[in-house]
Amino acid sequence: MNISFLNPPFRGTYNREVRFQAVSPQKALHPPIMLGYAAAICRDAGHKVDLIDAPALEITFDETIAKLKENSPDYVVMLTSTASVESDGGFAEAIARDTGAKTIVVGSHATAVPEDTLNYGFDIVARGEYDYTIRDIASGKKLEEIDGITFKKAGKLIHNKDRSLIQNLDELPFPAIEFLPNEKYYSALYKNPFTFILAGRGCPHGCIYCAGPQLMSGRGYRFRSVKNVVAEMKDRKKRFNLKSILFNDDTLNVNKKHILELCDLIIKEKVDLPWAAYSRVDSVDAEIAEAMKKAGCFLVKIGFESGCDEQLKTMKKGARATIEQARKAAKYFKDAGIQIHGTFVFGMPGETVESIRKSIALAKELDLDFVQFSVAQPYPGTEFYQYLEKNGFMKFEKWSDYLDEKGCIEPIFEYPNLSKEEMEGLLKEAYREYYLRPHYIAKAIKQRLTNWNLFKTSLRSAWSLLQYIKD
């Protein structure tokens, strides 16, 4: 079979395979690594595959169709998202018309609302972890016998049982990033170009807004052997001109024994590839931070999320995720010499103007290297979405309402005491208050005068952010 894997064109540098699906106000473009996994499995099964990342290639709908025709695909596996599903469905219909291929749609949105997703023009929904699902479809197995898919037959909806999560992640091939334009992926946070590596999948924590663990990877952390992870790091360094990697696990250091073993092996094998990772405030201590630094970690992304302990409880961050613990985590990483990118989310249940201002105040107190403020996105299938829907707080008519005209996150809910307009205003106020402080500007200039790569990427990010906050 000929199989094309596709991240479709939509809103310029739109990111689908991320936690907040949008065009980043600070400009970043991330690789669709899960498509890469499925492509590698199908390639190893003997199928002819290609992987087209239209946003990275900056190609139009017509140009994407032309590239698809070059592979004469039997199936096109399309990544979709909440805000883009209407556009993606229309494109699926064009693919069927112009190439004759069947379309298989993947991603958290399709997993959450498969019947609704099919109605936009796709042939099959592959729900949850779809690595092996695509292979099974391509092998000619009867659709009725394939776990984890939803489709229609003679007008009747067929919803097969869920596919079990993959337990032995070491059995998976490395993602087929050789098909991707790796030089195109960038962020002001990393050394560019960069790529993703997953040291594991899933998250044991219960945050109500995070779609990945609730819909795709599960409430539990399945990790690869450190030997397997380091082998991928060495392969990426040898074969591709990458300057850094981001471990895109929800929390790389959630298991102390595993993170210390990983750091030890990276050092022992002299991998010498800078890396960044996600952390929680309650998953780090001085020993972990120091080990990560020695192994090449230059930046961590921490979900501080709120400056109010009551809000952290409401979003179910966990008993040990407190403001006091946030201060400790920031100090551990600062003392180790690791930069911190902190994220804060506005609009969780119980949020008020006062609690948002506490979050802005905490960000300034922690004095992080980078911050990201966002209005929460209630993705279908999450506990947060269900809460808003149940209480009548949703204020949208169609999925595309999740974005504004620039492709940035648009609030699609409001509370009796907190309007959409107030959240939007506070979001821009937060960015202005944080990044336009004389102290921060002086520190940022000093950092960038000694780091040419950071200086170049920061110019693009800073210009984009300034355009966003001035509107």
Tab-separated table of C-alpha atoms in Angstrom:
chain	number	residue	atom	x	y	z
A	1	MET	CA	0.000	0.000	0.000
A	2	ASN	CA	1.008	3.610	-0.563
A	3	ILE	CA	0.350	5.704	2.536
A	4	SER	CA	0.765	9.443	2.872
A	5	PHE	CA	0.879	10.951	6.347
A	6	LEU	CA	-0.235	14.566	6.364
A	7	ASN	CA	-0.218	17.567	8.645
A	8	PRO	CA	-2.549	19.687	6.471
A	9	PRO	CA	-2.137	23.382	5.636
A	10	PHE	CA	-3.998	25.740	7.961
A	11	ARG	CA	-3.380	29.261	9.254
A	12	GLY	CA	0.341	29.524	8.452
A	13	THR	CA	2.504	28.177	11.298
A	14	TYR	CA	-0.411	26.487	13.046
A	15	ASN	CA	0.625	23.732	15.494
A	16	ARG	CA	-1.735	20.748	15.828
A	17	GLU	CA	0.386	18.261	17.762
A	18	VAL	CA	0.875	20.406	20.860
A	19	ARG	CA	-0.885	20.999	24.161
A	20	PHE	CA	-2.361	24.341	23.072
A	21	GLN	CA	-3.259	23.972	19.401
A	22	ALA	CA	-2.774	27.379	17.794
A	23	VAL	CA	-0.372	29.779	16.152
A	24	SER	CA	1.970	30.753	18.977
A	25	PRO	CA	2.046	34.500	19.819
A	26	GLN	CA	5.790	34.008	20.384
A	27	LYS	CA	6.252	32.090	17.108
A	28	ALA	CA	7.240	28.442	17.170
A	29	LEU	CA	6.804	25.505	14.819
A	30	HIS	CA	6.872	21.952	16.134
A	31	PRO	CA	7.321	18.616	14.307
A	32	PRO	CA	4.350	16.167	14.082
A	33	ILE	CA	6.284	13.405	15.800
A	34	MET	CA	3.363	11.005	16.327
A	35	LEU	CA	2.753	10.900	12.589
A	36	GLY	CA	6.444	10.034	12.362
A	37	TYR	CA	5.965	7.005	14.594
A	38	ALA	CA	3.076	5.650	12.539
A	39	ALA	CA	4.956	6.317	9.297
A	40	ALA	CA	7.981	4.377	10.574
A	41	ILE	CA	5.836	1.382	11.534
A	42	CYS	CA	4.163	1.297	8.127
A	43	ARG	CA	7.523	1.721	6.380
A	44	ASP	CA	8.962	-1.211	8.337
A	45	ALA	CA	5.886	-3.275	7.418
A	46	GLY	CA	6.805	-2.878	3.753
A	47	HIS	CA	4.473	-0.084	2.728
A	48	LYS	CA	5.538	2.899	0.658
A	49	VAL	CA	5.156	5.990	2.838
A	50	ASP	CA	5.737	9.693	2.809
A	51	LEU	CA	5.106	12.377	5.416
A	52	ILE	CA	4.093	15.889	4.417
A	53	ASP	CA	4.129	18.701	6.960
A	54	ALA	CA	2.380	21.463	5.018
A	55	PRO	CA	2.700	24.213	7.683
A	56	ALA	CA	6.462	23.622	7.889
A	57	LEU	CA	6.827	23.529	4.107
A	58	GLU	CA	4.617	26.628	3.829
A	59	ILE	CA	2.646	25.113	0.971
A	60	THR	CA	-0.933	25.777	-0.092
A	61	PHE	CA	-3.845	23.363	-0.426
A	62	ASP	CA	-3.214	22.981	-4.175
A	63	GLU	CA	0.515	22.439	-3.651
A	64	THR	CA	-0.229	19.839	-0.978
A	65	ILE	CA	-2.567	17.977	-3.332
A	66	ALA	CA	0.181	18.002	-5.978
A	67	LYS	CA	2.670	16.478	-3.500
A	68	LEU	CA	0.147	13.821	-2.496
A	69	LYS	CA	-0.376	12.836	-6.121
A	70	GLU	CA	3.355	12.128	-6.434
A	71	ASN	CA	2.934	9.208	-4.013
A	72	SER	CA	-0.374	7.970	-5.521
A	73	PRO	CA	-1.637	7.131	-2.013
A	74	ASP	CA	-4.186	4.473	-1.213
A	75	TYR	CA	-4.636	6.089	2.199
A	76	VAL	CA	-3.936	9.588	3.511
A	77	VAL	CA	-3.533	9.764	7.282
A	78	MET	CA	-4.496	13.270	8.369
A	79	LEU	CA	-3.722	14.922	11.683
A	80	THR	CA	-6.563	17.146	12.827
A	81	SER	CA	-7.384	19.356	15.801
A	82	THR	CA	-10.388	21.069	17.304
A	83	ALA	CA	-10.032	24.442	15.594
A	84	SER	CA	-8.949	23.016	12.234
A	85	VAL	CA	-11.322	20.046	11.849
A	86	GLU	CA	-13.769	21.910	9.617
A	87	SER	CA	-10.980	22.982	7.258
A	88	ASP	CA	-9.322	19.557	7.449
A	89	GLY	CA	-12.591	17.817	6.605
A	90	GLY	CA	-13.049	19.950	3.518
A	91	PHE	CA	-9.503	19.101	2.502
A	92	ALA	CA	-10.215	15.388	3.043
A	93	GLU	CA	-13.063	15.648	0.551
A	94	ALA	CA	-10.724	17.330	-1.947
A	95	ILE	CA	-8.154	14.560	-1.431
A	96	ALA	CA	-10.758	11.888	-2.134
A	97	ARG	CA	-11.916	13.742	-5.230
A	98	ASP	CA	-8.462	14.519	-6.650
A	99	THR	CA	-6.459	11.418	-5.651
A	100	GLY	CA	-9.028	8.679	-4.973
A	101	ALA	CA	-7.395	7.964	-1.611
A	102	LYS	CA	-9.278	7.028	1.539
A	103	THR	CA	-8.681	9.385	4.469
A	104	ILE	CA	-7.899	8.305	8.020
A	105	VAL	CA	-8.058	11.062	10.614
A	106	VAL	CA	-6.088	11.028	13.877
A	107	GLY	CA	-5.577	13.215	16.932
A	108	SER	CA	-7.213	14.040	20.255
A	109	HIS	CA	-10.187	15.868	18.744
A	110	ALA	CA	-11.098	12.978	16.449
A	111	THR	CA	-10.700	10.605	19.395
A	112	ALA	CA	-13.049	12.649	21.576
A	113	VAL	CA	-15.847	13.151	19.017
A	114	PRO	CA	-15.367	10.524	16.285
A	115	GLU	CA	-18.901	10.567	14.876
A	116	ASP	CA	-18.941	14.354	14.582
A	117	THR	CA	-15.481	14.236	12.988
A	118	LEU	CA	-16.550	11.706	10.352
A	119	ASN	CA	-19.338	14.040	9.324
A	120	TYR	CA	-16.800	16.575	8.048
A	121	GLY	CA	-15.709	14.260	5.240
A	122	PHE	CA	-13.226	11.689	6.564
A	123	ASP	CA	-13.523	7.952	5.934
A	124	ILE	CA	-12.089	6.476	9.132
A	125	VAL	CA	-11.227	7.794	12.594
A	126	ALA	CA	-8.239	6.105	14.255
A	127	ARG	CA	-8.759	6.816	17.953
A	128	GLY	CA	-6.132	7.141	20.664
A	129	GLU	CA	-2.652	5.749	20.049
A	130	TYR	CA	-2.785	4.955	16.356
A	131	ASP	CA	0.765	3.684	15.741
A	132	TYR	CA	-0.347	0.137	14.927
A	133	THR	CA	-3.888	1.012	13.875
A	134	ILE	CA	-2.718	2.496	10.577
A	135	ARG	CA	-0.589	-0.563	9.860
A	136	ASP	CA	-3.552	-2.857	10.489
A	137	ILE	CA	-5.757	-0.868	8.103
A	138	ALA	CA	-3.058	-0.824	5.417
A	139	SER	CA	-2.507	-4.575	5.785
A	140	GLY	CA	-6.019	-5.206	4.484
A	141	LYS	CA	-7.449	-6.457	7.763
A	142	LYS	CA	-11.238	-6.180	7.922
A	143	LEU	CA	-12.189	-2.857	9.447
A	144	GLU	CA	-14.660	-4.557	11.777
A	145	GLU	CA	-11.725	-6.471	13.329
A	146	ILE	CA	-9.451	-3.499	13.986
A	147	ASP	CA	-9.478	-2.058	17.508
A	148	GLY	CA	-9.583	1.701	17.954
A	149	ILE	CA	-11.396	2.822	14.818
A	150	THR	CA	-14.728	4.425	13.977
A	151	PHE	CA	-16.198	4.388	10.478
A	152	LYS	CA	-19.450	4.148	8.571
A	153	LYS	CA	-20.648	1.149	6.607
A	154	ALA	CA	-23.790	1.382	4.509
A	155	GLY	CA	-24.659	4.532	6.421
A	156	LYS	CA	-24.354	2.806	9.798
A	157	LEU	CA	-21.823	4.018	12.376
A	158	ILE	CA	-19.349	1.323	13.466
A	159	HIS	CA	-17.434	2.124	16.665
A	160	ASN	CA	-14.967	-0.659	17.461
A	161	LYS	CA	-13.607	-1.187	20.965
A	162	ASP	CA	-10.667	0.920	22.131
A	163	ARG	CA	-7.157	-0.156	21.249
A	164	SER	CA	-4.976	-1.052	24.223
A	165	LEU	CA	-2.094	1.261	25.009
A	166	ILE	CA	1.336	0.084	23.864
A	167	GLN	CA	3.158	-1.251	26.903
A	168	ASN	CA	6.593	-2.019	25.463
A	169	LEU	CA	7.607	1.295	23.901
A	170	ASP	CA	11.072	-0.058	23.092
A	171	GLU	CA	9.509	-2.193	20.365
A	172	LEU	CA	8.608	0.908	18.370
A	173	PRO	CA	10.955	2.155	15.652
A	174	PHE	CA	12.298	5.673	15.974
A	175	PRO	CA	9.945	8.221	14.336
A	176	ALA	CA	10.572	8.635	10.605
A	177	ILE	CA	11.713	12.255	10.781
A	178	GLU	CA	13.794	11.715	7.643
A	179	PHE	CA	10.602	12.611	5.755
A	180	LEU	CA	10.275	15.928	7.594
A	181	PRO	CA	11.884	19.302	6.798
A	182	ASN	CA	13.788	19.236	10.083
A	183	GLU	CA	15.570	22.500	9.388
A	184	LYS	CA	12.184	24.265	9.566
A	185	TYR	CA	11.340	23.557	13.215
A	186	TYR	CA	12.172	26.368	15.579
A	187	SER	CA	11.365	28.093	18.842
A	188	ALA	CA	12.948	30.992	20.687
A	189	LEU	CA	13.295	28.582	23.611
A	190	TYR	CA	15.557	26.018	21.955
A	191	LYS	CA	18.712	25.749	19.912
A	192	ASN	CA	17.426	25.534	16.367
A	193	PRO	CA	16.649	23.467	14.445
A	194	PHE	CA	15.295	21.061	17.042
A	195	THR	CA	13.096	17.977	17.166
A	196	PHE	CA	11.012	16.045	19.678
A	197	ILE	CA	11.927	12.818	21.442
A	198	LEU	CA	9.512	10.938	23.685
A	199	ALA	CA	11.211	9.099	26.563
A	200	GLY	CA	7.784	7.830	27.560
A	201	ARG	CA	4.072	8.334	27.098
A	202	GLY	CA	1.235	9.298	29.395
A	203	CYS	CA	1.002	11.169	32.684
A	204	PRO	CA	-0.028	9.928	36.136
A	205	HIS	CA	-1.519	13.265	37.172
A	206	GLY	CA	-5.133	14.404	36.910
A	207	CYS	CA	-5.126	17.931	35.450
A	208	ILE	CA	-8.633	18.549	34.124
A	209	TYR	CA	-7.627	20.491	31.010
A	210	CYS	CA	-4.793	18.392	29.532
A	211	ALA	CA	-6.139	16.494	26.520
A	212	GLY	CA	-3.176	14.211	25.830
A	213	PRO	CA	-3.382	11.915	28.871
A	214	GLN	CA	-7.189	11.972	28.932
A	215	LEU	CA	-7.615	11.033	25.279
A	216	MET	CA	-4.406	9.697	23.736
A	217	SER	CA	-1.653	8.469	26.035
A	218	GLY	CA	-3.392	7.530	29.289
A	219	ARG	CA	-3.280	8.346	32.990
A	220	GLY	CA	-0.016	6.614	33.767
A	221	TYR	CA	3.589	7.011	32.663
A	222	ARG	CA	4.967	4.267	30.399
A	223	PHE	CA	8.650	4.903	29.891
A	224	ARG	CA	11.168	3.530	27.438
A	225	SER	CA	14.428	2.032	28.635
A	226	VAL	CA	17.128	4.654	29.023
A	227	LYS	CA	19.284	2.645	26.606
A	228	ASN	CA	16.619	2.956	23.912
A	229	VAL	CA	16.197	6.698	24.508
A	230	VAL	CA	19.922	7.389	24.356
A	231	ALA	CA	20.179	5.330	21.176
A	232	GLU	CA	17.606	7.641	19.576
A	233	MET	CA	19.474	10.720	20.767
A	234	LYS	CA	22.682	9.432	19.192
A	235	ASP	CA	20.882	8.531	15.976
A	236	ARG	CA	19.341	12.001	15.708
A	237	LYS	CA	22.665	13.679	16.321
A	238	LYS	CA	24.457	11.522	13.747
A	239	ARG	CA	21.891	11.603	10.931
A	240	PHE	CA	20.335	15.065	11.198
A	241	ASN	CA	21.684	18.567	11.579
A	242	LEU	CA	19.888	19.218	14.862
A	243	LYS	CA	21.075	21.668	17.488
A	244	SER	CA	18.852	20.435	20.333
A	245	ILE	CA	15.925	18.220	21.271
A	246	LEU	CA	12.845	18.687	23.418
A	247	PHE	CA	11.751	15.685	25.431
A	248	ASN	CA	8.036	16.120	24.790
A	249	ASP	CA	6.916	13.858	27.640
A	250	ASP	CA	4.317	15.541	29.837
A	251	THR	CA	6.786	15.275	32.734
A	252	LEU	CA	10.174	13.759	31.920
A	253	ASN	CA	11.314	13.689	35.555
A	254	VAL	CA	8.120	12.267	37.084
A	255	ASN	CA	10.043	9.121	38.117
A	256	LYS	CA	13.239	10.006	39.990
A	257	LYS	CA	14.978	6.677	39.395
A	258	HIS	CA	14.299	6.826	35.652
A	259	ILE	CA	15.450	10.426	35.151
A	260	LEU	CA	18.660	9.860	37.102
A	261	GLU	CA	19.424	6.704	35.118
A	262	LEU	CA	18.742	8.572	31.872
A	263	CYS	CA	21.032	11.436	32.842
A	264	ASP	CA	23.770	9.014	33.922
A	265	LEU	CA	23.686	7.189	30.580
A	266	ILE	CA	23.649	10.406	28.528
A	267	ILE	CA	26.810	11.452	30.373
A	268	LYS	CA	28.430	8.015	30.116
A	269	GLU	CA	27.755	7.774	26.363
A	270	LYS	CA	28.979	11.357	25.829
A	271	VAL	CA	25.961	12.175	23.679
A	272	ASP	CA	26.665	15.931	23.714
A	273	LEU	CA	23.265	17.000	22.369
A	274	PRO	CA	21.616	19.859	24.292
A	275	TRP	CA	18.091	19.146	25.438
A	276	ALA	CA	15.029	20.646	27.107
A	277	ALA	CA	12.173	18.967	28.950
A	278	TYR	CA	8.858	19.436	30.737
A	279	SER	CA	8.799	19.337	34.532
A	280	ARG	CA	6.254	19.845	37.282
A	281	VAL	CA	6.934	21.852	40.413
A	282	ASP	CA	6.636	18.675	42.499
A	283	SER	CA	8.858	16.417	40.360
A	284	VAL	CA	12.237	18.026	41.030
A	285	ASP	CA	14.756	18.342	43.809
A	286	ALA	CA	18.357	19.578	43.890
A	287	GLU	CA	19.766	16.156	42.924
A	288	ILE	CA	17.511	15.843	39.870
A	289	ALA	CA	18.166	19.407	38.695
A	290	GLU	CA	21.936	19.022	38.994
A	291	ALA	CA	21.890	15.668	37.174
A	292	MET	CA	19.805	17.122	34.346
A	293	LYS	CA	22.210	20.029	33.931
A	294	LYS	CA	25.262	17.758	33.804
A	295	ALA	CA	23.554	15.616	31.164
A	296	GLY	CA	22.975	18.573	28.842
A	297	CYS	CA	19.614	20.036	29.901
A	298	PHE	CA	19.609	23.762	29.217
A	299	LEU	CA	15.903	24.562	29.731
A	300	VAL	CA	12.829	23.201	31.481
A	301	LYS	CA	9.195	24.025	30.809
A	302	ILE	CA	7.228	24.098	34.056
A	303	GLY	CA	3.465	24.321	34.351
A	304	PHE	CA	3.148	26.692	37.307
A	305	GLU	CA	-0.341	27.470	35.929
A	306	SER	CA	-1.625	29.692	38.746
A	307	GLY	CA	-0.530	31.975	41.554
A	308	CYS	CA	-3.430	30.801	43.704
A	309	ASP	CA	-3.398	27.532	45.643
A	310	GLU	CA	-7.185	27.203	45.441
A	311	GLN	CA	-7.013	27.368	41.652
A	312	LEU	CA	-4.357	24.659	41.568
A	313	LYS	CA	-6.672	22.420	43.573
A	314	THR	CA	-9.592	23.163	41.257
A	315	MET	CA	-7.595	22.171	38.170
A	316	LYS	CA	-6.438	19.004	40.006
A	317	LYS	CA	-2.719	19.658	39.743
A	318	GLY	CA	-2.118	17.425	42.751
A	319	ALA	CA	-1.663	17.882	46.508
A	320	ARG	CA	2.053	18.731	46.269
A	321	ALA	CA	1.645	21.297	43.479
A	322	THR	CA	1.520	24.443	45.610
A	323	ILE	CA	2.777	28.014	45.344
A	324	GLU	CA	5.455	27.284	47.926
A	325	GLN	CA	6.594	24.247	45.953
A	326	ALA	CA	6.680	26.412	42.811
A	327	ARG	CA	9.166	28.706	44.502
A	328	LYS	CA	11.318	25.712	45.495
A	329	ALA	CA	11.258	24.212	41.991
A	330	ALA	CA	12.306	27.498	40.411
A	331	LYS	CA	15.197	27.776	42.848
A	332	TYR	CA	16.385	24.195	42.202
A	333	PHE	CA	16.618	24.771	38.467
A	334	LYS	CA	18.090	28.267	38.776
A	335	ASP	CA	20.763	27.018	41.169
A	336	ALA	CA	21.621	24.251	38.683
A	337	GLY	CA	21.997	26.805	35.871
A	338	ILE	CA	18.977	25.628	33.846
A	339	GLN	CA	16.741	28.198	32.180
A	340	ILE	CA	13.032	28.113	33.017
A	341	HIS	CA	10.045	28.620	30.748
A	342	GLY	CA	6.985	28.940	32.949
A	343	THR	CA	3.401	28.485	31.782
A	344	PHE	CA	0.324	30.031	33.360
A	345	VAL	CA	-3.257	29.316	32.338
A	346	PHE	CA	-6.222	31.629	32.898
A	347	GLY	CA	-9.857	30.593	33.121
A	348	MET	CA	-10.008	27.460	35.230
A	349	PRO	CA	-13.210	26.908	37.252
A	350	GLY	CA	-13.446	29.491	40.018
A	351	GLU	CA	-11.082	31.918	38.284
A	352	THR	CA	-11.503	35.632	39.014
A	353	VAL	CA	-9.763	38.814	37.973
A	354	GLU	CA	-8.050	38.755	41.373
A	355	SER	CA	-6.735	35.184	40.973
A	356	ILE	CA	-5.385	36.004	37.494
A	357	ARG	CA	-3.558	39.003	38.926
A	358	LYS	CA	-2.027	36.679	41.532
A	359	SER	CA	-0.724	34.497	38.698
A	360	ILE	CA	0.873	37.496	36.987
A	361	ALA	CA	2.393	38.552	40.315
A	362	LEU	CA	3.840	35.067	40.911
A	363	ALA	CA	5.392	35.002	37.444
A	364	LYS	CA	7.128	38.313	38.126
A	365	GLU	CA	8.228	37.163	41.583
A	366	LEU	CA	9.783	33.978	40.186
A	367	ASP	CA	11.532	36.098	37.510
A	368	LEU	CA	11.690	33.308	34.945
A	369	ASP	CA	13.662	33.379	31.711
A	370	PHE	CA	10.497	32.958	29.614
A	371	VAL	CA	6.781	32.850	30.362
A	372	GLN	CA	3.709	31.798	28.445
A	373	PHE	CA	0.299	33.055	29.511
A	374	SER	CA	-2.738	31.393	27.932
A	375	VAL	CA	-6.483	31.340	28.265
A	376	ALA	CA	-7.463	27.730	28.909
A	377	GLN	CA	-8.652	25.710	25.929
A	378	PRO	CA	-11.483	23.299	26.795
A	379	TYR	CA	-10.847	20.489	24.338
A	380	PRO	CA	-13.666	17.984	23.762
A	381	GLY	CA	-13.353	14.865	25.879
A	382	THR	CA	-11.585	16.586	28.762
A	383	GLU	CA	-13.002	17.009	32.244
A	384	PHE	CA	-12.717	20.784	31.806
A	385	TYR	CA	-14.852	20.737	28.650
A	386	GLN	CA	-17.480	18.623	30.389
A	387	TYR	CA	-17.594	21.025	33.349
A	388	LEU	CA	-18.131	24.060	31.131
A	389	GLU	CA	-20.738	22.322	29.002
A	390	LYS	CA	-22.660	21.027	32.017
A	391	ASN	CA	-22.812	24.484	33.590
A	392	GLY	CA	-23.719	26.365	30.418
A	393	PHE	CA	-20.507	28.404	30.287
A	394	MET	CA	-19.606	27.582	26.670
A	395	LYS	CA	-19.907	30.469	24.207
A	396	PHE	CA	-19.125	29.106	20.758
A	397	GLU	CA	-21.070	27.922	17.727
A	398	LYS	CA	-18.506	26.032	15.669
A	399	TRP	CA	-15.089	24.474	16.247
A	400	SER	CA	-13.274	27.173	14.282
A	401	ASP	CA	-14.391	29.682	16.945
A	402	TYR	CA	-11.525	28.324	19.084
A	403	LEU	CA	-9.139	30.646	17.183
A	404	ASP	CA	-9.125	34.326	16.303
A	405	GLU	CA	-8.433	35.593	12.795
A	406	LYS	CA	-4.664	35.297	13.363
A	407	GLY	CA	-4.850	31.679	14.487
A	408	CYS	CA	-4.252	32.498	18.168
A	409	ILE	CA	-6.340	31.078	21.013
A	410	GLU	CA	-9.775	32.655	21.320
A	411	PRO	CA	-11.683	32.286	24.621
A	412	ILE	CA	-14.825	30.278	23.905
A	413	PHE	CA	-16.272	30.312	27.416
A	414	GLU	CA	-16.950	32.758	30.190
A	415	TYR	CA	-18.198	32.783	33.764
A	416	PRO	CA	-20.816	34.996	35.421
A	417	ASN	CA	-17.989	36.879	37.174
A	418	LEU	CA	-15.334	36.695	34.415
A	419	SER	CA	-16.058	37.562	30.798
A	420	LYS	CA	-14.214	36.553	27.651
A	421	GLU	CA	-13.210	40.180	27.133
A	422	GLU	CA	-11.729	40.375	30.632
A	423	MET	CA	-9.663	37.222	30.064
A	424	GLU	CA	-8.372	38.506	26.724
A	425	GLY	CA	-7.489	41.862	28.223
A	426	LEU	CA	-5.715	40.301	31.192
A	427	LEU	CA	-3.795	37.984	28.883
A	428	LYS	CA	-2.241	40.876	26.975
A	429	GLU	CA	-1.781	42.810	30.202
A	430	ALA	CA	0.148	39.839	31.618
A	431	TYR	CA	2.545	39.753	28.671
A	432	ARG	CA	3.091	43.517	28.849
A	433	GLU	CA	3.650	43.521	32.600
A	434	TYR	CA	6.110	40.662	32.416
A	435	TYR	CA	8.185	41.267	29.312
A	436	LEU	CA	8.257	45.076	29.321
A	437	ARG	CA	9.779	45.366	32.801
A	438	PRO	CA	13.111	47.255	32.665
A	439	HIS	CA	14.678	44.518	34.801
A	440	TYR	CA	13.599	41.781	32.398
A	441	ILE	CA	14.650	43.710	29.296
A	442	ALA	CA	18.122	44.311	30.744
A	443	LYS	CA	18.500	40.646	31.685
A	444	ALA	CA	17.283	39.468	28.278
A	445	ILE	CA	19.682	41.737	26.404
A	446	LYS	CA	22.592	40.514	28.511
A	447	GLN	CA	21.700	36.859	27.838
A	448	ARG	CA	21.367	37.384	24.095
A	449	LEU	CA	24.571	39.390	23.644
A	450	THR	CA	26.472	36.259	24.666
A	451	ASN	CA	24.309	33.801	22.694
A	452	TRP	CA	24.015	34.524	18.954
A	453	ASN	CA	21.572	31.688	18.279
A	454	LEU	CA	19.275	32.876	21.067
A	455	PHE	CA	19.578	36.446	19.771
A	456	LYS	CA	18.430	35.469	16.263
A	457	THR	CA	15.462	33.381	17.351
A	458	SER	CA	14.442	35.932	19.966
A	459	LEU	CA	14.144	38.691	17.363
A	460	ARG	CA	11.445	36.768	15.484
A	461	SER	CA	9.682	35.780	18.698
A	462	ALA	CA	9.853	39.269	20.227
A	463	TRP	CA	8.469	40.934	17.101
A	464	SER	CA	5.559	38.471	16.957
A	465	LEU	CA	4.794	38.957	20.656
A	466	LEU	CA	4.908	42.750	20.385
A	467	GLN	CA	2.471	42.636	17.471
A	468	TYR	CA	0.167	40.434	19.539
A	469	ILE	CA	0.105	42.549	22.711
A	470	LYS	CA	-0.246	45.906	20.969
A	471	ASP	CA	-3.499	44.957	19.179
